[in-house]
């Protein structure tokens, strides 16, 4: 496509090598995207959203740095909204949370997500012996670089601390699946709380085969101003080896 | 005569563990008995990560059969390697002999002593005439019903193929031919042109080997 448009030579030599036979989705060098944007095109075609929603806090979506971030330089460039006194009748905090600098104490970005064999909160999945057997421990994915610095080996018990005081005791999974600055935890576990096993509190016969710490013990405050969807995907954490 | 084989296409396997769950579903094996597993190499390494589903490969010249002191293994006319749990003494020789880690042993009794060996039967049951007892001891006998193993039937990307070796090889060979192009829709892992040719040849050889019996 770039060749047809005559933009191929805008790529650097290194980008050309990476972009040969690729399109904007598969070119990992980002060269195709860069050149397309330079020519005023959206890399994925020109069907981009042109709508302006004047009732939204941002009429056109733009990047705002998360409330908890490790990149303080981006806070100045992309600040969040001021606190809302009433957002759907609820006072909702933005700036006053972001102003607190947690980056020294909590240097790793924490995100949460899904495991392929799991469903939702995981209670059904963990109650099914065939599926529960596949993943028997709540875990945190840590990049080998970070794990080495923190002296954590694969399978070690670690404490993950969140900036609002929560902490969870989970197994370390040392893997390149996550980047150096990022840790990942699945959101399918429950039944343990800050190192305490709560199995005895389940009604008799209803406890799942596998219990684990819930990731949202360490995730933090934050709401989308349009949908009031809670922020579970982007926070920061500190990881320590458990004694 | 048909010769039954499994073939897992590592370019297609997405590590969903659907085959593992399907196996548990069909055979109702207990916790800790993994007749089928998914192994992932170079997890998280871009361009290198590859997954493959492994169970008993029903070898033409099975090492487990060679080492078993009680001769509990027997080949069927479909080329499968099945075993007789009544003869098994749980010695574990087959576990050491098997290159695929197929034999599984339940921990029974004091000191974690091994129970009777359990492994993939290609959903072909075992040496029992009573279907109820066969189901309890060996799991499903889907082959008798004219069905293939549930793991392969339920594979969402059709990475795991099961059936007559010649047919499986034909399907796989056809895929290899279509994949010949770089960045074709099939391939998740990128290879250099020369390397890609070699891999295609290896895959074609593998498909050919699968059709050969001893």
mmCIF file of N, CA and C in Angstrom, chain A residues 49-134:
data_model
loop_
_atom_site.group_PDB
_atom_site.id
_atom_site.type_symbol
_atom_site.label_atom_id
_atom_site.label_comp_id
_atom_site.label_asym_id
_atom_site.label_seq_id
_atom_site.Cartn_x
_atom_site.Cartn_y
_atom_site.Cartn_z
ATOM 1 N N UNK A 49 -13.024 7.889 13.748
ATOM 2 C CA UNK A 49 -14.150 8.618 14.330
ATOM 3 C C UNK A 49 -13.963 10.113 14.129
ATOM 4 N N UNK A 50 -14.965 10.729 13.560
ATOM 5 C CA UNK A 50 -14.884 12.174 13.373
ATOM 6 C C UNK A 50 -15.908 12.886 14.256
ATOM 7 N N UNK A 51 -16.609 12.096 15.044
ATOM 8 C CA UNK A 51 -17.690 12.673 15.821
ATOM 9 C C UNK A 51 -17.154 13.529 16.965
ATOM 10 N N UNK A 52 -17.790 14.621 17.193
ATOM 11 C CA UNK A 52 -17.507 15.427 18.379
ATOM 12 C C UNK A 52 -18.687 15.278 19.330
ATOM 13 N N UNK A 53 -18.430 14.763 20.532
ATOM 14 C CA UNK A 53 -19.499 14.571 21.507
ATOM 15 C C UNK A 53 -19.385 15.693 22.521
ATOM 16 N N UNK A 54 -20.200 16.765 22.327
ATOM 17 C CA UNK A 54 -20.011 17.972 23.124
ATOM 18 C C UNK A 54 -20.455 17.808 24.568
ATOM 19 N N UNK A 55 -21.177 16.697 24.856
ATOM 20 C CA UNK A 55 -21.602 16.492 26.248
ATOM 21 C C UNK A 55 -20.584 15.694 27.060
ATOM 22 N N UNK A 56 -19.540 15.180 26.399
ATOM 23 C CA UNK A 56 -18.506 14.438 27.133
ATOM 24 C C UNK A 56 -17.478 15.426 27.685
ATOM 25 N N UNK A 57 -16.812 15.035 28.796
ATOM 26 C CA UNK A 57 -15.764 15.922 29.330
ATOM 27 C C UNK A 57 -14.679 16.221 28.285
ATOM 28 N N UNK A 58 -14.304 15.222 27.469
ATOM 29 C CA UNK A 58 -13.456 15.478 26.309
ATOM 30 C C UNK A 58 -14.330 15.320 25.070
ATOM 31 N N UNK A 59 -14.553 16.389 24.344
ATOM 32 C CA UNK A 59 -15.426 16.316 23.167
ATOM 33 C C UNK A 59 -14.862 15.337 22.142
ATOM 34 N N UNK A 60 -13.525 15.318 22.019
ATOM 35 C CA UNK A 60 -12.832 14.320 21.202
ATOM 36 C C UNK A 60 -11.897 13.576 22.168
ATOM 37 N N UNK A 61 -11.880 12.237 22.152
ATOM 38 C CA UNK A 61 -11.037 11.506 23.114
ATOM 39 C C UNK A 61 -9.579 11.922 23.002
ATOM 40 N N UNK A 62 -8.940 12.134 24.125
ATOM 41 C CA UNK A 62 -7.492 12.393 24.098
ATOM 42 C C UNK A 62 -6.836 11.726 25.288
ATOM 43 N N UNK A 63 -5.519 11.560 25.190
ATOM 44 C CA UNK A 63 -4.825 10.854 26.262
ATOM 45 C C UNK A 63 -4.750 11.705 27.515
ATOM 46 N N UNK A 64 -5.112 11.091 28.638
ATOM 47 C CA UNK A 64 -4.873 11.704 29.932
ATOM 48 C C UNK A 64 -4.156 10.658 30.782
ATOM 49 N N UNK A 65 -3.072 11.073 31.400
ATOM 50 C CA UNK A 65 -2.266 10.142 32.184
ATOM 51 C C UNK A 65 -3.110 9.553 33.324
ATOM 52 N N UNK A 66 -2.970 8.228 33.584
ATOM 53 C CA UNK A 66 -3.749 7.602 34.672
ATOM 54 C C UNK A 66 -3.498 8.273 36.020
ATOM 55 N N UNK A 67 -4.442 8.063 36.943
ATOM 56 C CA UNK A 67 -4.330 8.717 38.259
ATOM 57 C C UNK A 67 -3.082 8.259 38.997
ATOM 58 N N UNK A 68 -2.803 6.969 38.906
ATOM 59 C CA UNK A 68 -1.568 6.455 39.489
ATOM 60 C C UNK A 68 -0.633 6.133 38.338
ATOM 61 N N UNK A 69 0.529 6.770 38.318
ATOM 62 C CA UNK A 69 1.431 6.590 37.190
ATOM 63 C C UNK A 69 2.872 6.585 37.664
ATOM 64 N N UNK A 70 3.736 5.931 36.872
ATOM 65 C CA UNK A 70 5.167 5.969 37.167
ATOM 66 C C UNK A 70 5.852 7.036 36.321
ATOM 67 N N UNK A 71 5.103 7.669 35.415
ATOM 68 C CA UNK A 71 5.698 8.668 34.521
ATOM 69 C C UNK A 71 5.220 10.058 34.937
ATOM 70 N N UNK A 72 5.891 10.658 35.924
ATOM 71 C CA UNK A 72 5.460 11.972 36.406
ATOM 72 C C UNK A 72 5.606 13.047 35.325
ATOM 73 N N UNK A 73 6.565 12.840 34.385
ATOM 74 C CA UNK A 73 6.745 13.834 33.326
ATOM 75 C C UNK A 73 5.504 13.924 32.437
ATOM 76 N N UNK A 74 4.794 12.797 32.305
ATOM 77 C CA UNK A 74 3.603 12.809 31.456
ATOM 78 C C UNK A 74 2.399 13.438 32.164
ATOM 79 N N UNK A 75 2.479 13.505 33.488
ATOM 80 C CA UNK A 75 1.373 14.136 34.231
ATOM 81 C C UNK A 75 1.269 15.608 33.853
ATOM 82 N N UNK A 76 2.421 16.267 33.707
ATOM 83 C CA UNK A 76 2.402 17.690 33.327
ATOM 84 C C UNK A 76 1.888 17.875 31.907
ATOM 85 N N UNK A 77 2.276 16.950 31.031
ATOM 86 C CA UNK A 77 1.910 17.086 29.632
ATOM 87 C C UNK A 77 0.459 16.675 29.379
ATOM 88 N N UNK A 78 0.034 15.602 30.047
ATOM 89 C CA UNK A 78 -1.321 15.081 29.836
ATOM 90 C C UNK A 78 -2.060 14.973 31.173
ATOM 91 N N UNK A 79 -2.363 16.093 31.817
ATOM 92 C CA UNK A 79 -2.979 16.012 33.141
ATOM 93 C C UNK A 79 -4.402 15.468 33.059
ATOM 94 N N UNK A 80 -4.859 14.914 34.174
ATOM 95 C CA UNK A 80 -6.221 14.406 34.219
ATOM 96 C C UNK A 80 -7.191 15.565 34.464
ATOM 97 N N UNK A 81 -8.478 15.273 34.646
ATOM 98 C CA UNK A 81 -9.460 16.326 34.871
ATOM 99 C C UNK A 81 -9.352 16.859 36.294
ATOM 100 N N UNK A 82 -9.927 18.026 36.531
ATOM 101 C CA UNK A 82 -10.099 18.486 37.904
ATOM 102 C C UNK A 82 -11.140 17.599 38.582
ATOM 103 N N UNK A 83 -11.109 17.595 39.910
ATOM 104 C CA UNK A 83 -12.118 16.819 40.639
ATOM 105 C C UNK A 83 -13.518 17.311 40.271
ATOM 106 N N UNK A 84 -14.442 16.375 40.187
ATOM 107 C CA UNK A 84 -15.842 16.752 39.933
ATOM 108 C C UNK A 84 -16.576 16.826 41.271
ATOM 109 N N UNK A 85 -17.287 17.921 41.470
ATOM 110 C CA UNK A 85 -18.050 18.023 42.714
ATOM 111 C C UNK A 85 -19.257 17.082 42.658
ATOM 112 N N UNK A 86 -19.812 16.973 41.431
ATOM 113 C CA UNK A 86 -20.946 16.075 41.268
ATOM 114 C C UNK A 86 -20.871 15.420 39.900
ATOM 115 N N UNK A 87 -20.637 14.113 39.893
ATOM 116 C CA UNK A 87 -20.631 13.355 38.650
ATOM 117 C C UNK A 87 -21.702 12.291 38.843
ATOM 118 N N UNK A 88 -22.800 12.441 38.124
ATOM 119 C CA UNK A 88 -23.988 11.621 38.413
ATOM 120 C C UNK A 88 -24.291 11.664 39.912
ATOM 121 N N UNK A 89 -24.248 12.865 40.472
ATOM 122 C CA UNK A 89 -24.565 13.158 41.874
ATOM 123 C C UNK A 89 -23.517 12.656 42.861
ATOM 124 N N UNK A 90 -22.386 12.128 42.371
ATOM 125 C CA UNK A 90 -21.339 11.678 43.297
ATOM 126 C C UNK A 90 -20.103 12.554 43.133
ATOM 127 N N UNK A 91 -19.547 13.033 44.249
ATOM 128 C CA UNK A 91 -18.254 13.708 44.140
ATOM 129 C C UNK A 91 -17.195 12.691 43.682
ATOM 130 N N UNK A 92 -16.434 13.021 42.647
ATOM 131 C CA UNK A 92 -15.489 12.063 42.067
ATOM 132 C C UNK A 92 -14.127 12.725 41.914
ATOM 133 N N UNK A 93 -13.112 12.055 42.419
ATOM 134 C CA UNK A 93 -11.772 12.650 42.473
ATOM 135 C C UNK A 93 -10.943 12.304 41.236
ATOM 136 N N UNK A 94 -10.217 13.281 40.740
ATOM 137 C CA UNK A 94 -9.233 13.053 39.676
ATOM 138 C C UNK A 94 -7.897 13.667 40.061
ATOM 139 N N UNK A 95 -7.827 15.004 39.938
ATOM 140 C CA UNK A 95 -6.547 15.694 40.111
ATOM 141 C C UNK A 95 -5.953 15.467 41.499
ATOM 142 N N UNK A 96 -6.809 15.496 42.526
ATOM 143 C CA UNK A 96 -6.255 15.386 43.880
ATOM 144 C C UNK A 96 -5.623 14.012 44.116
ATOM 145 N N UNK A 97 -6.063 12.996 43.350
ATOM 146 C CA UNK A 97 -5.411 11.682 43.453
ATOM 147 C C UNK A 97 -4.106 11.712 42.673
ATOM 148 N N UNK A 98 -4.161 12.283 41.483
ATOM 149 C CA UNK A 98 -2.983 12.256 40.620
ATOM 150 C C UNK A 98 -1.837 13.084 41.189
ATOM 151 N N UNK A 99 -2.168 14.124 41.950
ATOM 152 C CA UNK A 99 -1.131 15.005 42.502
ATOM 153 C C UNK A 99 -0.175 14.277 43.438
ATOM 154 N N UNK A 100 -0.671 13.233 44.082
ATOM 155 C CA UNK A 100 0.189 12.489 45.013
ATOM 156 C C UNK A 100 1.194 11.655 44.211
ATOM 157 N N UNK A 101 2.474 11.913 44.439
ATOM 158 C CA UNK A 101 3.516 11.212 43.685
ATOM 159 C C UNK A 101 3.848 9.887 44.376
ATOM 160 N N UNK A 102 3.454 8.769 43.764
ATOM 161 C CA UNK A 102 3.716 7.456 44.357
ATOM 162 C C UNK A 102 4.827 6.717 43.615
ATOM 163 N N UNK A 103 5.438 7.401 42.632
ATOM 164 C CA UNK A 103 6.310 6.671 41.706
ATOM 165 C C UNK A 103 7.571 6.126 42.376
ATOM 166 N N UNK A 104 8.039 6.773 43.443
ATOM 167 C CA UNK A 104 9.252 6.281 44.087
ATOM 168 C C UNK A 104 8.966 5.007 44.875
ATOM 169 N N UNK A 105 7.812 4.997 45.543
ATOM 170 C CA UNK A 105 7.481 3.864 46.395
ATOM 171 C C UNK A 105 6.893 2.692 45.604
ATOM 172 N N UNK A 106 6.193 3.034 44.508
ATOM 173 C CA UNK A 106 5.513 2.001 43.707
ATOM 174 C C UNK A 106 5.972 2.113 42.252
ATOM 175 N N UNK A 107 7.100 1.501 41.935
ATOM 176 C CA UNK A 107 7.737 1.757 40.634
ATOM 177 C C UNK A 107 7.225 0.909 39.476
ATOM 178 N N UNK A 108 6.369 -0.077 39.737
ATOM 179 C CA UNK A 108 5.954 -0.983 38.662
ATOM 180 C C UNK A 108 4.488 -0.755 38.324
ATOM 181 N N UNK A 109 4.199 -0.667 37.017
ATOM 182 C CA UNK A 109 2.810 -0.545 36.581
ATOM 183 C C UNK A 109 2.117 -1.896 36.763
ATOM 184 N N UNK A 110 0.901 -1.866 37.265
ATOM 185 C CA UNK A 110 0.153 -3.110 37.470
ATOM 186 C C UNK A 110 -1.100 -3.087 36.613
ATOM 187 N N UNK A 111 -1.295 -4.163 35.863
ATOM 188 C CA UNK A 111 -2.537 -4.287 35.106
ATOM 189 C C UNK A 111 -3.159 -5.635 35.422
ATOM 190 N N UNK A 112 -4.431 -5.773 35.115
ATOM 191 C CA UNK A 112 -5.108 -7.039 35.382
ATOM 192 C C UNK A 112 -5.832 -7.483 34.131
ATOM 193 N N UNK A 113 -6.108 -8.767 34.029
ATOM 194 C CA UNK A 113 -6.772 -9.256 32.826
ATOM 195 C C UNK A 113 -7.230 -10.692 32.966
ATOM 196 N N UNK A 114 -7.559 -11.257 31.823
ATOM 197 C CA UNK A 114 -8.273 -12.532 31.758
ATOM 198 C C UNK A 114 -7.321 -13.681 31.440
ATOM 199 N N UNK A 115 -7.657 -14.871 31.938
ATOM 200 C CA UNK A 115 -7.008 -16.100 31.496
ATOM 201 C C UNK A 115 -7.941 -16.788 30.525
ATOM 202 N N UNK A 116 -7.364 -17.458 29.540
ATOM 203 C CA UNK A 116 -8.201 -17.939 28.428
ATOM 204 C C UNK A 116 -9.242 -18.958 28.879
ATOM 205 N N UNK A 117 -8.907 -19.792 29.875
ATOM 206 C CA UNK A 117 -9.860 -20.834 30.253
ATOM 207 C C UNK A 117 -10.845 -20.357 31.321
ATOM 208 N N UNK A 118 -10.722 -19.101 31.766
ATOM 209 C CA UNK A 118 -11.539 -18.617 32.875
ATOM 210 C C UNK A 118 -12.719 -17.777 32.430
ATOM 211 N N UNK A 119 -13.729 -17.738 33.302
ATOM 212 C CA UNK A 119 -14.921 -16.951 33.031
ATOM 213 C C UNK A 119 -15.109 -15.977 34.189
ATOM 214 N N UNK A 120 -15.217 -14.702 33.876
ATOM 215 C CA UNK A 120 -15.577 -13.670 34.847
ATOM 216 C C UNK A 120 -14.787 -13.734 36.137
ATOM 217 N N UNK A 121 -15.485 -13.652 37.250
ATOM 218 C CA UNK A 121 -14.843 -13.650 38.561
ATOM 219 C C UNK A 121 -14.189 -14.974 38.899
ATOM 220 N N UNK A 122 -14.436 -15.994 38.099
ATOM 221 C CA UNK A 122 -13.728 -17.247 38.260
ATOM 222 C C UNK A 122 -14.373 -18.219 39.231
ATOM 223 N N UNK A 123 -15.447 -17.815 39.896
ATOM 224 C CA UNK A 123 -16.045 -18.688 40.892
ATOM 225 C C UNK A 123 -16.560 -19.975 40.247
ATOM 226 N N UNK A 124 -17.198 -19.841 39.080
ATOM 227 C CA UNK A 124 -17.695 -21.029 38.377
ATOM 228 C C UNK A 124 -16.530 -21.879 37.892
ATOM 229 N N UNK A 125 -15.519 -21.203 37.319
ATOM 230 C CA UNK A 125 -14.387 -21.925 36.748
ATOM 231 C C UNK A 125 -13.612 -22.654 37.837
ATOM 232 N N UNK A 126 -13.417 -21.977 38.970
ATOM 233 C CA UNK A 126 -12.638 -22.596 40.043
ATOM 234 C C UNK A 126 -13.435 -23.678 40.766
ATOM 235 N N UNK A 127 -14.743 -23.740 40.499
ATOM 236 C CA UNK A 127 -15.573 -24.793 41.082
ATOM 237 C C UNK A 127 -15.706 -25.993 40.162
ATOM 238 N N UNK A 128 -15.088 -25.911 38.988
ATOM 239 C CA UNK A 128 -15.132 -27.015 38.031
ATOM 240 C C UNK A 128 -13.769 -27.704 38.056
ATOM 241 N N UNK A 129 -13.720 -28.991 38.482
ATOM 242 C CA UNK A 129 -12.405 -29.628 38.683
ATOM 243 C C UNK A 129 -11.549 -29.670 37.421
ATOM 244 N N UNK A 130 -12.171 -29.811 36.250
ATOM 245 C CA UNK A 130 -11.368 -29.893 35.024
ATOM 246 C C UNK A 130 -10.641 -28.591 34.767
ATOM 247 N N UNK A 131 -11.326 -27.474 35.015
ATOM 248 C CA UNK A 131 -10.727 -26.173 34.726
ATOM 249 C C UNK A 131 -9.874 -25.684 35.892
ATOM 250 N N UNK A 132 -10.329 -25.958 37.114
ATOM 251 C CA UNK A 132 -9.584 -25.495 38.295
ATOM 252 C C UNK A 132 -8.184 -26.082 38.310
ATOM 253 N N UNK A 133 -8.053 -27.290 37.779
ATOM 254 C CA UNK A 133 -6.758 -27.969 37.800
ATOM 255 C C UNK A 133 -5.729 -27.249 36.932
ATOM 256 N N UNK A 134 -6.194 -26.533 35.912
ATOM 257 C CA UNK A 134 -5.264 -25.904 34.969
ATOM 258 C C UNK A 134 -4.469 -24.776 35.611
#
